[in-house]
mmCIF file of C-alpha atoms and ligand atoms in Angstrom:
data_model
loop_
_atom_site.group_PDB
_atom_site.id
_atom_site.type_symbol
_atom_site.label_atom_id
_atom_site.label_comp_id
_atom_site.label_asym_id
_atom_site.label_seq_id
_atom_site.Cartn_x
_atom_site.Cartn_y
_atom_site.Cartn_z
ATOM 1 C CA MET A 1 -20.363 -10.277 -3.887
ATOM 2 C CA ARG A 2 -22.798 -8.932 -6.447
ATOM 3 C CA PHE A 3 -22.473 -5.629 -8.303
ATOM 4 C CA ASP A 4 -25.273 -4.071 -10.341
ATOM 5 C CA LEU A 5 -24.293 -1.049 -12.398
ATOM 6 C CA ILE A 6 -27.029 1.200 -13.715
ATOM 7 C CA SER A 7 -25.693 3.073 -16.714
ATOM 8 C CA LEU A 8 -26.692 4.422 -20.101
ATOM 9 C CA PHE A 9 -23.547 2.700 -21.414
ATOM 10 C CA PRO A 10 -23.761 -0.974 -20.431
ATOM 11 C CA GLU A 11 -20.930 -1.872 -22.856
ATOM 12 C CA PHE A 12 -18.652 0.202 -20.678
ATOM 13 C CA VAL A 13 -19.720 -1.786 -17.642
ATOM 14 C CA ALA A 14 -19.065 -5.100 -19.383
ATOM 15 C CA GLN A 15 -15.581 -3.892 -20.276
ATOM 16 C CA CYS A 16 -14.620 -2.839 -16.793
ATOM 17 C CA ALA A 17 -15.671 -6.230 -15.427
ATOM 18 C CA ALA A 18 -13.577 -8.147 -17.926
ATOM 19 C CA PHE A 19 -9.979 -7.396 -17.039
ATOM 20 C CA GLY A 20 -7.349 -7.813 -14.346
ATOM 21 C CA VAL A 21 -8.286 -8.475 -10.765
ATOM 22 C CA VAL A 22 -12.012 -7.851 -11.347
ATOM 23 C CA GLY A 23 -12.070 -10.217 -14.327
ATOM 24 C CA ARG A 24 -10.153 -12.881 -12.442
ATOM 25 C CA ALA A 25 -12.366 -12.517 -9.353
ATOM 26 C CA GLY A 26 -15.365 -13.013 -11.650
ATOM 27 C CA GLU A 27 -13.809 -16.148 -13.136
ATOM 28 C CA ARG A 28 -13.163 -17.457 -9.633
ATOM 29 C CA GLY A 29 -16.811 -16.917 -8.741
ATOM 30 C CA LEU A 30 -15.964 -14.330 -6.076
ATOM 31 C CA LEU A 31 -18.106 -11.645 -7.634
ATOM 32 C CA SER A 32 -20.562 -11.029 -10.422
ATOM 33 C CA VAL A 33 -21.169 -7.789 -12.317
ATOM 34 C CA HIS A 34 -24.478 -6.999 -13.992
ATOM 35 C CA GLY A 35 -25.194 -4.021 -16.218
ATOM 36 C CA TRP A 36 -28.606 -2.364 -16.439
ATOM 37 C CA ASN A 37 -29.664 0.313 -18.898
ATOM 38 C CA PRO A 38 -32.399 2.707 -17.746
ATOM 39 C CA ARG A 39 -33.191 3.320 -21.415
ATOM 40 C CA ASP A 40 -34.685 -0.184 -21.525
ATOM 41 C CA TYR A 41 -37.277 1.100 -19.048
ATOM 42 C CA ALA A 42 -38.076 4.350 -20.862
ATOM 43 C CA GLU A 43 -41.311 4.843 -22.733
ATOM 44 C CA GLY A 44 -42.114 6.213 -26.187
ATOM 45 C CA ASN A 45 -40.427 5.855 -29.546
ATOM 46 C CA TYR A 46 -37.377 7.752 -28.439
ATOM 47 C CA ARG A 47 -36.991 5.930 -25.117
ATOM 48 C CA ARG A 48 -36.225 9.186 -23.460
ATOM 49 C CA VAL A 49 -34.340 9.086 -20.141
ATOM 50 C CA ASP A 50 -33.640 12.801 -19.654
ATOM 51 C CA ASP A 51 -35.440 16.118 -19.777
ATOM 52 C CA ARG A 52 -34.779 19.811 -19.350
ATOM 53 C CA PRO A 53 -34.226 21.144 -15.815
ATOM 54 C CA PHE A 54 -37.028 23.095 -14.175
ATOM 55 C CA GLY A 55 -35.971 26.666 -13.538
ATOM 56 C CA GLY A 56 -34.002 26.770 -16.762
ATOM 57 C CA GLY A 57 -30.280 26.497 -17.205
ATOM 58 C CA PRO A 58 -28.034 24.316 -19.326
ATOM 59 C CA GLY A 59 -27.989 20.547 -19.686
ATOM 60 C CA MET A 60 -30.466 17.779 -19.079
ATOM 61 C CA VAL A 61 -31.507 15.825 -15.999
ATOM 62 C CA MET A 62 -32.066 12.073 -15.741
ATOM 63 C CA MET A 63 -35.772 11.407 -15.175
ATOM 64 C CA ILE A 64 -37.256 9.534 -12.237
ATOM 65 C CA ASP A 65 -39.454 6.913 -13.904
ATOM 66 C CA PRO A 66 -36.990 5.018 -16.119
ATOM 67 C CA LEU A 67 -34.558 4.879 -13.190
ATOM 68 C CA ARG A 68 -37.228 3.754 -10.776
ATOM 69 C CA ALA A 69 -38.467 0.962 -13.020
ATOM 70 C CA CYS A 70 -34.896 -0.105 -13.696
ATOM 71 C CA LEU A 71 -33.981 -0.166 -10.002
ATOM 72 C CA ALA A 72 -37.119 -2.164 -9.184
ATOM 73 C CA ASP A 73 -35.963 -4.850 -11.635
ATOM 74 C CA VAL A 74 -32.434 -4.704 -10.246
ATOM 75 C CA ARG A 75 -33.713 -5.305 -6.726
ATOM 76 C CA ALA A 76 -36.008 -8.094 -7.890
ATOM 77 C CA ALA A 77 -33.219 -9.896 -9.751
ATOM 78 C CA ASP A 78 -31.716 -11.184 -6.515
ATOM 79 C CA PRO A 79 -33.098 -11.525 -2.981
ATOM 80 C CA THR A 80 -29.805 -10.196 -1.504
ATOM 81 C CA PRO A 81 -30.484 -6.728 -0.072
ATOM 82 C CA ALA A 82 -28.796 -4.042 -2.142
ATOM 83 C CA HIS A 83 -26.848 -1.037 -0.907
ATOM 84 C CA VAL A 84 -27.543 1.657 -3.503
ATOM 85 C CA VAL A 85 -24.762 4.137 -4.257
ATOM 86 C CA TYR A 86 -25.012 7.137 -6.544
ATOM 87 C CA MET A 87 -21.653 8.114 -8.017
ATOM 88 C CA SER A 88 -21.556 11.885 -7.574
ATOM 89 C CA PRO A 89 -19.006 14.680 -7.230
ATOM 90 C CA GLN A 90 -21.103 15.797 -4.258
ATOM 91 C CA GLY A 91 -20.728 12.479 -2.428
ATOM 92 C CA ALA A 92 -18.498 11.368 0.417
ATOM 93 C CA PRO A 93 -14.869 11.090 -0.722
ATOM 94 C CA LEU A 94 -13.793 7.579 -1.634
ATOM 95 C CA THR A 95 -11.036 6.511 0.761
ATOM 96 C CA GLN A 96 -9.582 3.092 1.509
ATOM 97 C CA ALA A 97 -11.666 3.060 4.716
ATOM 98 C CA LYS A 98 -14.802 3.713 2.639
ATOM 99 C CA VAL A 99 -13.772 0.971 0.201
ATOM 100 C CA ARG A 100 -13.527 -1.495 3.113
ATOM 101 C CA GLU A 101 -16.945 -0.365 4.307
ATOM 102 C CA LEU A 102 -18.447 -0.946 0.851
ATOM 103 C CA ALA A 103 -16.717 -4.320 0.557
ATOM 104 C CA ALA A 104 -18.620 -5.499 3.631
ATOM 105 C CA HIS A 105 -21.941 -5.277 1.762
ATOM 106 C CA PRO A 106 -23.038 -8.472 0.009
ATOM 107 C CA ARG A 107 -24.452 -6.454 -2.867
ATOM 108 C CA LEU A 108 -23.776 -2.998 -4.295
ATOM 109 C CA VAL A 109 -25.844 -1.111 -6.841
ATOM 110 C CA LEU A 110 -23.799 1.656 -8.466
ATOM 111 C CA LEU A 111 -25.858 4.313 -10.203
ATOM 112 C CA CYS A 112 -23.951 6.204 -12.900
ATOM 113 C CA GLY A 113 -25.306 9.647 -13.696
ATOM 114 C CA ARG A 114 -24.954 11.533 -16.975
ATOM 115 C CA TYR A 115 -25.784 15.071 -18.117
ATOM 116 C CA GLU A 116 -26.415 17.415 -15.160
ATOM 117 C CA GLY A 117 -27.195 14.443 -12.943
ATOM 118 C CA VAL A 118 -30.306 12.728 -11.594
ATOM 119 C CA ASP A 119 -33.640 14.167 -10.462
ATOM 120 C CA GLU A 120 -33.163 14.892 -6.766
ATOM 121 C CA ARG A 121 -36.407 13.173 -5.783
ATOM 122 C CA PHE A 122 -35.112 9.829 -7.010
ATOM 123 C CA LEU A 123 -31.884 10.270 -5.064
ATOM 124 C CA GLN A 124 -33.745 11.141 -1.871
ATOM 125 C CA ALA A 125 -36.099 8.183 -2.178
ATOM 126 C CA GLU A 126 -33.884 5.384 -3.471
ATOM 127 C CA VAL A 127 -30.212 6.017 -2.828
ATOM 128 C CA ASP A 128 -28.430 4.958 0.385
ATOM 129 C CA GLU A 129 -25.327 7.071 -0.138
ATOM 130 C CA GLU A 130 -23.449 9.216 -2.629
ATOM 131 C CA ILE A 131 -19.757 8.704 -3.278
ATOM 132 C CA SER A 132 -17.257 10.915 -5.066
ATOM 133 C CA ILE A 133 -13.929 9.759 -6.474
ATOM 134 C CA GLY A 134 -12.419 13.235 -6.230
ATOM 135 C CA ASP A 135 -12.937 16.962 -6.434
ATOM 136 C CA TYR A 136 -13.352 17.158 -10.186
ATOM 137 C CA VAL A 137 -16.282 16.600 -12.512
ATOM 138 C CA LEU A 138 -16.475 13.657 -14.906
ATOM 139 C CA SER A 139 -18.927 13.563 -17.770
ATOM 140 C CA GLY A 140 -20.507 10.407 -16.358
ATOM 141 C CA GLY A 141 -20.477 8.101 -13.364
ATOM 142 C CA GLU A 142 -19.157 5.039 -15.235
ATOM 143 C CA LEU A 143 -15.471 5.702 -14.611
ATOM 144 C CA ALA A 144 -16.220 6.436 -10.963
ATOM 145 C CA ALA A 145 -18.193 3.185 -10.668
ATOM 146 C CA ALA A 146 -15.303 1.318 -12.302
ATOM 147 C CA VAL A 147 -12.972 2.748 -9.667
ATOM 148 C CA VAL A 148 -15.247 1.577 -6.847
ATOM 149 C CA LEU A 149 -15.678 -1.826 -8.484
ATOM 150 C CA ASP A 150 -11.935 -2.319 -8.853
ATOM 151 C CA ALA A 151 -11.060 -1.148 -5.343
ATOM 152 C CA VAL A 152 -13.773 -3.270 -3.716
ATOM 153 C CA ALA A 153 -13.152 -6.339 -5.896
ATOM 154 C CA ARG A 154 -9.492 -6.629 -4.929
ATOM 155 C CA LEU A 155 -10.504 -6.835 -1.262
ATOM 156 C CA GLN A 156 -12.665 -9.913 -1.828
ATOM 157 C CA GLU A 157 -11.052 -12.901 -0.193
ATOM 158 C CA GLY A 158 -9.180 -14.833 -2.867
ATOM 159 C CA ALA A 159 -9.208 -12.022 -5.451
ATOM 160 C CA LEU A 160 -5.513 -11.241 -5.069
ATOM 161 C CA ASN A 161 -2.955 -13.968 -5.510
ATOM 162 C CA ASP A 162 -1.238 -12.813 -2.332
ATOM 163 C CA ALA A 163 -3.688 -11.488 0.267
ATOM 164 C CA GLU A 164 -0.789 -9.872 2.123
ATOM 165 C CA SER A 165 -0.282 -7.383 -0.692
ATOM 166 C CA ALA A 166 -3.587 -5.628 0.058
ATOM 167 C CA VAL A 167 -2.681 -5.349 3.728
ATOM 168 C CA GLN A 168 0.628 -3.680 2.855
ATOM 169 C CA ASP A 169 -0.865 -1.185 0.419
ATOM 170 C CA SER A 170 -0.941 2.555 0.920
ATOM 171 C CA PHE A 171 -3.649 3.800 3.312
ATOM 172 C CA GLU A 172 -4.314 0.400 4.899
ATOM 173 C CA ASP A 173 -2.507 1.444 8.073
ATOM 174 C CA GLY A 174 -2.963 5.147 7.435
ATOM 175 C CA LEU A 175 0.455 5.500 5.746
ATOM 176 C CA LEU A 176 1.796 5.390 2.207
ATOM 177 C CA ASP A 177 3.462 2.183 1.056
ATOM 178 C CA CYS A 178 7.261 1.860 1.065
ATOM 179 C CA PRO A 179 9.245 1.842 -2.219
ATOM 180 C CA HIS A 180 9.610 -1.485 -4.040
ATOM 181 C CA TYR A 181 12.461 -2.986 -6.089
ATOM 182 C CA THR A 182 12.911 -6.029 -8.267
ATOM 183 C CA ARG A 183 15.714 -7.527 -10.375
ATOM 184 C CA PRO A 184 18.304 -6.610 -11.433
ATOM 185 C CA VAL A 185 20.140 -5.729 -8.222
ATOM 186 C CA GLU A 186 22.507 -3.398 -10.034
ATOM 187 C CA HIS A 187 21.393 -1.060 -12.753
ATOM 188 C CA ALA A 188 22.558 2.135 -14.421
ATOM 189 C CA LEU A 189 19.577 3.853 -12.742
ATOM 190 C CA GLY A 190 20.649 2.713 -9.301
ATOM 191 C CA ASN A 191 21.213 -0.251 -7.039
ATOM 192 C CA VAL A 192 18.762 -1.982 -4.769
ATOM 193 C CA PRO A 193 19.160 -0.826 -1.133
ATOM 194 C CA PRO A 194 21.451 -3.459 0.469
ATOM 195 C CA VAL A 195 19.178 -4.080 3.461
ATOM 196 C CA LEU A 196 16.604 -5.655 1.121
ATOM 197 C CA LEU A 197 19.200 -8.232 0.067
ATOM 198 C CA SER A 198 20.368 -8.975 3.604
ATOM 199 C CA GLY A 199 17.842 -11.710 4.388
ATOM 200 C CA ASN A 200 17.415 -10.107 7.818
ATOM 201 C CA HIS A 201 13.635 -9.961 8.062
ATOM 202 C CA ALA A 202 13.559 -7.770 11.156
ATOM 203 C CA GLU A 203 15.853 -5.191 9.543
ATOM 204 C CA ILE A 204 13.901 -5.290 6.296
ATOM 205 C CA ALA A 205 10.626 -4.724 8.142
ATOM 206 C CA LYS A 206 12.198 -1.835 10.053
ATOM 207 C CA TRP A 207 13.561 -0.272 6.851
ATOM 208 C CA ARG A 208 10.212 -0.597 5.118
ATOM 209 C CA ARG A 209 8.388 0.929 8.040
ATOM 210 C CA GLN A 210 10.817 3.836 8.110
ATOM 211 C CA GLN A 211 10.468 4.427 4.368
ATOM 212 C CA SER A 212 6.717 4.270 4.698
ATOM 213 C CA LEU A 213 6.752 6.828 7.510
ATOM 214 C CA GLY A 214 9.267 9.050 5.712
ATOM 215 C CA ARG A 215 7.417 8.908 2.425
ATOM 216 C CA THR A 216 4.153 9.788 4.139
ATOM 217 C CA TRP A 217 5.834 12.717 5.882
ATOM 218 C CA LEU A 218 7.252 13.925 2.576
ATOM 219 C CA ARG A 219 4.209 13.442 0.389
ATOM 220 C CA ARG A 220 1.111 13.345 2.587
ATOM 221 C CA PRO A 221 1.874 14.855 5.989
ATOM 222 C CA ASP A 222 -1.885 15.209 6.537
ATOM 223 C CA LEU A 223 -2.073 11.406 6.871
ATOM 224 C CA LEU A 224 0.451 11.430 9.698
ATOM 225 C CA ASP A 225 -1.844 13.664 11.743
ATOM 226 C CA GLU A 226 -4.474 10.905 11.664
ATOM 227 C CA ALA A 227 -2.193 7.844 11.932
ATOM 228 C CA THR A 228 -1.583 6.020 15.193
ATOM 229 C CA LEU A 229 2.196 5.899 15.607
ATOM 230 C CA SER A 230 4.012 3.803 18.165
ATOM 231 C CA LYS A 231 7.021 5.061 20.091
ATOM 232 C CA ALA A 232 9.237 3.054 17.745
ATOM 233 C CA ASP A 233 7.523 4.643 14.716
ATOM 234 C CA ARG A 234 8.188 8.111 16.074
ATOM 235 C CA LYS A 235 11.834 7.261 16.565
ATOM 236 C CA LEU A 236 12.129 5.911 13.012
ATOM 237 C CA LEU A 237 10.496 9.027 11.611
ATOM 238 C CA GLU A 238 12.680 11.277 13.713
ATOM 239 C CA THR A 239 15.789 9.559 12.326
ATOM 240 C CA PHE A 240 14.443 9.885 8.795
ATOM 241 C CA ARG A 241 13.730 13.577 9.238
ATOM 242 C CA ALA A 242 17.123 14.199 10.796
ATOM 243 C CA ALA A 243 18.823 12.475 7.842
ATOM 244 C CA TRP A 244 16.682 14.495 5.456
ATOM 245 C CA ALA A 245 17.694 17.767 7.108
ATOM 246 C CA ALA A 246 21.338 16.679 7.381
ATOM 247 C CA ALA A 247 21.346 16.073 3.627
ATOM 248 C CA GLY A 248 20.636 19.777 3.169
ATOM 249 C CA HIS A 249 16.927 19.648 2.337
ATOM 250 C CA VAL A 250 14.359 22.139 3.553
ATOM 251 C CA SER A 251 13.041 21.185 6.959
ATOM 252 C CA ASP A 252 9.478 20.648 5.752
ATOM 253 C CA PRO A 253 9.320 19.593 2.084
ATOM 254 C CA ALA A 254 5.531 19.530 2.042
ATOM 255 C CA GLU A 255 5.447 23.270 2.640
ATOM 256 C CA THR A 256 7.517 23.967 -0.449
ATOM 257 C CA GLY A 257 5.182 21.957 -2.672
ATOM 258 C CA VAL A 258 8.017 19.828 -4.029
ATOM 259 C CA ALA A 259 7.095 16.634 -2.227
ATOM 260 C CA HIS A 260 5.566 14.959 -5.293
ATOM 261 C CA GLN A 261 8.220 15.960 -7.805
ATOM 262 C CA VAL A 262 10.327 13.250 -9.301
ATOM 263 C CA ALA A 263 14.037 13.737 -8.751
ATOM 264 C CA PRO A 264 15.295 16.151 -11.424
ATOM 265 C CA GLU A 265 18.008 13.762 -12.499
ATOM 266 C CA ALA A 266 18.427 10.055 -12.042
ATOM 267 C CA LYS A 267 22.190 10.039 -11.845
ATOM 268 C CA SER A 268 22.558 9.142 -8.191
ATOM 269 C CA THR A 269 22.069 5.484 -7.431
ATOM 270 C CA ALA A 270 19.168 4.325 -5.318
ATOM 271 C CA SER A 271 21.553 3.029 -2.705
ATOM 272 C CA GLU A 272 23.113 6.474 -2.418
ATOM 273 C CA VAL A 273 19.899 8.373 -1.893
ATOM 274 C CA ALA A 274 17.130 7.586 0.570
ATOM 275 C CA PRO A 275 14.403 6.250 -1.747
ATOM 276 C CA ALA A 276 11.518 8.154 -0.213
ATOM 277 C CA ALA A 277 13.631 11.258 0.028
ATOM 278 C CA LYS A 278 14.828 10.858 -3.533
ATOM 279 C CA ALA A 279 11.317 10.874 -4.925
ATOM 280 C CA ALA A 280 10.696 14.177 -3.217
ATOM 281 C CA GLN A 281 14.124 15.643 -3.810
ATOM 282 C CA ALA A 282 14.120 19.372 -4.434
ATOM 283 C CA ALA A 283 17.755 19.650 -5.367
ATOM 284 C CA PRO A 284 20.460 17.076 -6.017
ATOM 285 C CA GLY A 285 22.888 16.484 -3.200
ATOM 286 C CA SER A 286 21.330 14.019 -0.775
ATOM 287 C CA THR A 287 23.854 11.251 -0.499
ATOM 288 C CA GLU A 288 23.048 9.319 2.660
ATOM 289 C CA PRO A 289 20.069 7.073 3.254
ATOM 290 C CA PRO A 290 18.630 7.616 6.727
ATOM 291 C CA PRO A 291 19.806 4.892 9.076
ATOM 292 C CA ALA A 292 16.984 2.585 10.078
ATOM 293 C CA GLY A 293 17.804 2.748 13.806
HETATM 294 N N1 SAM B 301 -24.020 18.754 -12.170
HETATM 295 C C1 SAM B 301 -23.333 17.783 -11.377
HETATM 296 C C2 SAM B 301 -22.650 18.457 -10.205
HETATM 297 O O1 SAM B 301 -22.024 19.496 -10.423
HETATM 298 O O2 SAM B 301 -22.697 17.929 -9.085
HETATM 299 C C3 SAM B 301 -22.295 17.038 -12.177
HETATM 300 C C4 SAM B 301 -22.864 16.137 -13.208
HETATM 301 S S1 SAM B 301 -21.638 15.211 -14.045
HETATM 302 C C5 SAM B 301 -21.375 16.154 -15.478
HETATM 303 C C6 SAM B 301 -22.453 13.806 -14.641
HETATM 304 C C7 SAM B 301 -22.351 12.569 -13.759
HETATM 305 O O3 SAM B 301 -20.999 12.182 -13.640
HETATM 306 C C8 SAM B 301 -22.841 12.703 -12.343
HETATM 307 O O4 SAM B 301 -24.235 12.530 -12.270
HETATM 308 C C9 SAM B 301 -22.088 11.609 -11.630
HETATM 309 O O5 SAM B 301 -22.756 10.372 -11.720
HETATM 310 C C10 SAM B 301 -20.784 11.512 -12.404
HETATM 311 N N2 SAM B 301 -19.632 12.168 -11.743
HETATM 312 C C11 SAM B 301 -19.032 13.311 -12.144
HETATM 313 N N3 SAM B 301 -17.998 13.612 -11.352
HETATM 314 C C12 SAM B 301 -17.909 12.638 -10.429
HETATM 315 C C13 SAM B 301 -17.054 12.395 -9.327
HETATM 316 N N4 SAM B 301 -16.058 13.227 -9.018
HETATM 317 N N5 SAM B 301 -17.239 11.275 -8.584
HETATM 318 C C14 SAM B 301 -18.262 10.430 -8.881
HETATM 319 N N6 SAM B 301 -19.109 10.615 -9.905
HETATM 320 C C15 SAM B 301 -18.946 11.696 -10.679
#
């Protein structure tokens, strides 16, 4: 897959293509990242790429012509048709489903705005879609483009060492991921839940599914409204919720706004407290993990 990033800070682009999964995917020939600077296409001694907004007001606006000339060169650099995305707080929210959609394109052009943004006429004429990475305003589109690049790159076949890990991630099946543990088994901060050491793959899968459902209920109940749950899923969630209530917690933690708080103290061991419940614990006192059945 080919990425072309149009940015006034090409060094930034080079950096975000150099590390981790994106860097490795590049080394494996799974993707290539190319930076383009609209300033190289600007005219005059000052190579100006921005000007004052018509109608007055603060800030500057990125001009059409340098961007247009730059994009023409970007398109001409490779015969693969390009899907052009403008990173914008006004765009469609970036979700895992959107990431998958983007990953299906053979070539993405990510346009990074600066200042007040880009002349609207350029956007209307040249851009296929606008994408936002969240309801906040960054000073430039580079970080947003880096987020898209990273999320799309790790979905390229062969980019991850274990392809299964992407399938199990949060949002892939509409739910949050289950909690994870590694060595040591016993620790002052808690013990690994025994089921994970049992070697019983069916029980482990059931436990993970229940934690995933419970964690989603605790932290992102909005996702549950959209998720397709089987009869078995509903039963697992019901058991989780019953255990949560039996442990003395409020019946709907999301309503109290405590669902994302880290447990106030880490004295109880992980095997004593339901992991997903523990992360959302409002008050100490939960002592029983919900049974997986
Ligand atoms: N005036 C613009 C608005 O309110 O819609 C914001 C301009 S912002 C200061 C400068 C650039 O940062 C934008 O052109 C865009 O490329 C990028 N940007 C800012 N917030 C973003 C977000 N949440 N997602 C994606 N890109 C963003």
